[in-house]
GROMACS .gro file of C-alpha atoms in nm:
model
  208
    1UNK     CA    1  -0.851  -1.980  -1.845
    2UNK     CA    2  -0.542  -2.129  -2.003
    3UNK     CA    3  -0.239  -2.271  -1.824
    4UNK     CA    4  -0.066  -1.939  -1.867
    5UNK     CA    5  -0.319  -1.768  -1.658
    6UNK     CA    6  -0.265  -2.034  -1.389
    7UNK     CA    7   0.104  -1.974  -1.396
    8UNK     CA    8   0.047  -1.584  -1.365
    9UNK     CA    9  -0.188  -1.645  -1.065
   10UNK     CA   10   0.049  -1.879  -0.891
   11UNK     CA   11   0.331  -1.625  -0.945
   12UNK     CA   12   0.135  -1.348  -0.788
   13UNK     CA   13   0.046  -1.559  -0.487
   14UNK     CA   14   0.403  -1.638  -0.450
   15UNK     CA   15   0.511  -1.270  -0.489
   16UNK     CA   16   0.246  -1.175  -0.233
   17UNK     CA   17   0.369  -1.445   0.018
   18UNK     CA   18   0.723  -1.313  -0.006
   19UNK     CA   19   0.629  -0.952   0.009
   20UNK     CA   20   0.426  -1.021   0.315
   21UNK     CA   21   0.700  -1.223   0.486
   22UNK     CA   22   0.951  -0.939   0.438
   23UNK     CA   23   0.704  -0.692   0.561
   24UNK     CA   24   0.623  -0.866   0.879
   25UNK     CA   25   0.756  -0.780   1.224
   26UNK     CA   26   0.939  -1.125   1.269
   27UNK     CA   27   1.150  -1.063   0.955
   28UNK     CA   28   1.224  -0.695   1.063
   29UNK     CA   29   1.316  -0.836   1.414
   30UNK     CA   30   1.540  -1.092   1.264
   31UNK     CA   31   1.726  -0.843   1.049
   32UNK     CA   32   1.774  -0.592   1.347
   33UNK     CA   33   1.891  -0.888   1.559
   34UNK     CA   34   2.163  -0.981   1.296
   35UNK     CA   35   2.268  -0.627   1.174
   36UNK     CA   36   2.168  -0.403   1.466
   37UNK     CA   37   2.030  -0.051   1.427
   38UNK     CA   38   2.218   0.017   1.122
   39UNK     CA   39   1.967  -0.180   0.923
   40UNK     CA   40   1.699   0.063   0.987
   41UNK     CA   41   1.752   0.308   0.685
   42UNK     CA   42   1.855   0.008   0.453
   43UNK     CA   43   1.564  -0.231   0.522
   44UNK     CA   44   1.309  -0.030   0.322
   45UNK     CA   45   1.560  -0.007   0.042
   46UNK     CA   46   1.617  -0.378   0.039
   47UNK     CA   47   1.239  -0.450   0.065
   48UNK     CA   48   1.160  -0.207  -0.231
   49UNK     CA   49   1.453  -0.367  -0.443
   50UNK     CA   50   1.330  -0.712  -0.382
   51UNK     CA   51   0.985  -0.609  -0.480
   52UNK     CA   52   1.097  -0.452  -0.808
   53UNK     CA   53   1.315  -0.755  -0.895
   54UNK     CA   54   1.040  -1.011  -0.828
   55UNK     CA   55   0.772  -0.815  -1.006
   56UNK     CA   56   0.995  -0.794  -1.333
   57UNK     CA   57   0.922  -1.156  -1.446
   58UNK     CA   58   0.552  -1.100  -1.406
   59UNK     CA   59   0.570  -0.778  -1.626
   60UNK     CA   60   0.774  -0.971  -1.885
   61UNK     CA   61   0.512  -1.258  -1.881
   62UNK     CA   62   0.232  -1.013  -1.930
   63UNK     CA   63   0.408  -0.830  -2.230
   64UNK     CA   64   0.484  -1.159  -2.394
   65UNK     CA   65   0.139  -1.299  -2.329
   66UNK     CA   66  -0.121  -1.048  -2.242
   67UNK     CA   67  -0.409  -1.252  -2.368
   68UNK     CA   68  -0.710  -1.131  -2.559
   69UNK     CA   69  -0.767  -0.759  -2.542
   70UNK     CA   70  -1.082  -0.665  -2.342
   71UNK     CA   71  -1.091  -0.297  -2.416
   72UNK     CA   72  -0.875   0.001  -2.494
   73UNK     CA   73  -0.980   0.349  -2.390
   74UNK     CA   74  -1.006   0.571  -2.695
   75UNK     CA   75  -0.831   0.910  -2.749
   76UNK     CA   76  -0.849   1.169  -2.602
   77UNK     CA   77  -0.983   0.993  -2.292
   78UNK     CA   78  -0.682   0.766  -2.267
   79UNK     CA   79  -0.467   1.072  -2.181
   80UNK     CA   80  -0.698   1.167  -1.903
   81UNK     CA   81  -0.652   0.814  -1.765
   82UNK     CA   82  -0.274   0.853  -1.775
   83UNK     CA   83  -0.287   1.199  -1.621
   84UNK     CA   84  -0.518   1.062  -1.337
   85UNK     CA   85  -0.267   0.797  -1.262
   86UNK     CA   86   0.018   1.040  -1.254
   87UNK     CA   87  -0.173   1.269  -1.009
   88UNK     CA   88  -0.266   0.976  -0.792
   89UNK     CA   89   0.103   0.868  -0.783
   90UNK     CA   90   0.205   1.222  -0.683
   91UNK     CA   91  -0.057   1.243  -0.411
   92UNK     CA   92   0.049   0.905  -0.276
   93UNK     CA   93   0.393   1.054  -0.195
   94UNK     CA   94   0.213   1.292   0.035
   95UNK     CA   95   0.092   0.998   0.245
   96UNK     CA   96   0.458   0.922   0.313
   97UNK     CA   97   0.531   1.279   0.407
   98UNK     CA   98   0.216   1.292   0.647
   99UNK     CA   99   0.331   0.994   0.856
  100UNK     CA  100   0.707   0.915   0.793
  101UNK     CA  101   0.736   0.767   1.145
  102UNK     CA  102   0.507   0.481   1.042
  103UNK     CA  103   0.792   0.345   0.814
  104UNK     CA  104   1.077   0.360   1.065
  105UNK     CA  105   1.192  -0.002   1.156
  106UNK     CA  106   1.271   0.091   1.503
  107UNK     CA  107   0.932   0.259   1.554
  108UNK     CA  108   0.753  -0.039   1.390
  109UNK     CA  109   0.904  -0.262   1.632
  110UNK     CA  110   0.849  -0.040   1.932
  111UNK     CA  111   0.562  -0.086   2.181
  112UNK     CA  112   0.364   0.219   2.310
  113UNK     CA  113   0.543   0.415   2.568
  114UNK     CA  114   0.885   0.264   2.480
  115UNK     CA  115   1.175   0.491   2.414
  116UNK     CA  116   1.162   0.425   2.032
  117UNK     CA  117   0.782   0.480   2.022
  118UNK     CA  118   0.631   0.771   1.827
  119UNK     CA  119   0.311   0.945   1.885
  120UNK     CA  120   0.019   0.844   1.643
  121UNK     CA  121   0.042   1.201   1.506
  122UNK     CA  122  -0.250   1.202   1.266
  123UNK     CA  123  -0.240   1.482   1.001
  124UNK     CA  124  -0.297   1.542   0.631
  125UNK     CA  125  -0.467   1.264   0.437
  126UNK     CA  126  -0.481   1.043   0.750
  127UNK     CA  127  -0.746   1.274   0.897
  128UNK     CA  128  -0.987   1.129   0.642
  129UNK     CA  129  -0.876   0.775   0.557
  130UNK     CA  130  -0.677   0.529   0.755
  131UNK     CA  131  -0.491   0.366   0.447
  132UNK     CA  132  -0.436   0.599   0.161
  133UNK     CA  133  -0.214   0.347   0.004
  134UNK     CA  134  -0.505   0.091  -0.044
  135UNK     CA  135  -0.715   0.356  -0.220
  136UNK     CA  136  -0.449   0.490  -0.432
  137UNK     CA  137  -0.330   0.148  -0.525
  138UNK     CA  138  -0.678   0.028  -0.641
  139UNK     CA  139  -0.722   0.363  -0.838
  140UNK     CA  140  -0.385   0.328  -1.010
  141UNK     CA  141  -0.440  -0.025  -1.134
  142UNK     CA  142  -0.791   0.015  -1.242
  143UNK     CA  143  -0.741   0.339  -1.420
  144UNK     CA  144  -0.508   0.161  -1.665
  145UNK     CA  145  -0.669   0.260  -2.000
  146UNK     CA  146  -0.636  -0.065  -2.151
  147UNK     CA  147  -0.728  -0.431  -2.029
  148UNK     CA  148  -0.638  -0.763  -2.150
  149UNK     CA  149  -0.758  -1.109  -2.015
  150UNK     CA  150  -0.433  -1.187  -1.834
  151UNK     CA  151  -0.389  -0.831  -1.702
  152UNK     CA  152  -0.754  -0.838  -1.562
  153UNK     CA  153  -0.674  -1.162  -1.377
  154UNK     CA  154  -0.355  -0.988  -1.231
  155UNK     CA  155  -0.553  -0.692  -1.120
  156UNK     CA  156  -0.827  -0.900  -0.958
  157UNK     CA  157  -0.569  -1.090  -0.745
  158UNK     CA  158  -0.367  -0.767  -0.680
  159UNK     CA  159  -0.681  -0.600  -0.552
  160UNK     CA  160  -0.754  -0.882  -0.306
  161UNK     CA  161  -0.386  -0.857  -0.197
  162UNK     CA  162  -0.398  -0.490  -0.144
  163UNK     CA  163  -0.693  -0.518   0.074
  164UNK     CA  164  -0.544  -0.825   0.287
  165UNK     CA  165  -0.215  -0.618   0.296
  166UNK     CA  166  -0.401  -0.334   0.448
  167UNK     CA  167  -0.547  -0.560   0.723
  168UNK     CA  168  -0.191  -0.693   0.784
  169UNK     CA  169  -0.058  -0.328   0.792
  170UNK     CA  170  -0.317  -0.218   1.043
  171UNK     CA  171  -0.256  -0.503   1.271
  172UNK     CA  172   0.094  -0.384   1.312
  173UNK     CA  173  -0.021  -0.018   1.365
  174UNK     CA  174  -0.243  -0.149   1.654
  175UNK     CA  175   0.064  -0.306   1.819
  176UNK     CA  176   0.259   0.013   1.760
  177UNK     CA  177   0.014   0.262   1.869
  178UNK     CA  178  -0.200   0.077   2.107
  179UNK     CA  179  -0.519   0.235   2.242
  180UNK     CA  180  -0.470   0.562   2.047
  181UNK     CA  181  -0.497   0.370   1.713
  182UNK     CA  182  -0.802   0.183   1.839
  183UNK     CA  183  -0.981   0.515   1.896
  184UNK     CA  184  -0.859   0.644   1.555
  185UNK     CA  185  -0.974   0.329   1.378
  186UNK     CA  186  -1.329   0.369   1.535
  187UNK     CA  187  -1.355   0.709   1.402
  188UNK     CA  188  -1.200   0.717   1.061
  189UNK     CA  189  -1.275   0.491   0.758
  190UNK     CA  190  -1.019   0.273   0.605
  191UNK     CA  191  -1.024   0.386   0.249
  192UNK     CA  192  -1.355   0.572   0.153
  193UNK     CA  193  -1.359   0.949   0.282
  194UNK     CA  194  -1.667   1.063   0.441
  195UNK     CA  195  -1.743   1.426   0.537
  196UNK     CA  196  -1.873   1.325   0.867
  197UNK     CA  197  -1.604   1.091   0.962
  198UNK     CA  198  -1.280   1.281   1.025
  199UNK     CA  199  -1.029   1.260   1.301
  200UNK     CA  200  -1.109   1.489   1.595
  201UNK     CA  201  -0.760   1.581   1.658
  202UNK     CA  202  -0.747   1.713   1.302
  203UNK     CA  203  -1.048   1.923   1.350
  204UNK     CA  204  -0.917   2.098   1.677
  205UNK     CA  205  -0.592   2.162   1.503
  206UNK     CA  206  -0.772   2.337   1.214
  207UNK     CA  207  -0.966   2.555   1.472
  208UNK     CA  208  -0.645   2.672   1.629
   0.00000   0.00000   0.00000
């Protein structure tokens, strides 16, 4: 591993630290304290903008110094990889539609039974897995139809961060939904669907 690989690794760690800080409850509480409820629709925009801006230098570094090529998927299979990534990306949008209340700032900061709290409301893909973003994120990066040494390093660190981020995200959901989420967590797997492990509320809904 050369010095460039070390720089890339350190940059990803710094990106992950900033990303986690902005996603934390204390940061959102501070934003709401200073700007009031009007920050609610704008915080996700701010969060996404910062993520894009801070990931650009990493992309530039990888373009300029990708490192030795490890493999390239030959045609026509390369187009299947791209198509699979596109379909996974589209399917990921469904996860937002199935649980939009999870991303509202006021709901994230609310405790169970408070006026701003929402019901757990499990439906769609969440009937099968607790964190569809973890699964889709891993599939998206590892289905890249080419690989270089530095890109492989980035993907390894990103995979660890996605898993740790999933743990962080779920700790917030436990605070937000309380015992309802504990019951859900005990019944539904985090990211690998299983035919015998599905949220019971979804099964009862299907029967009706």
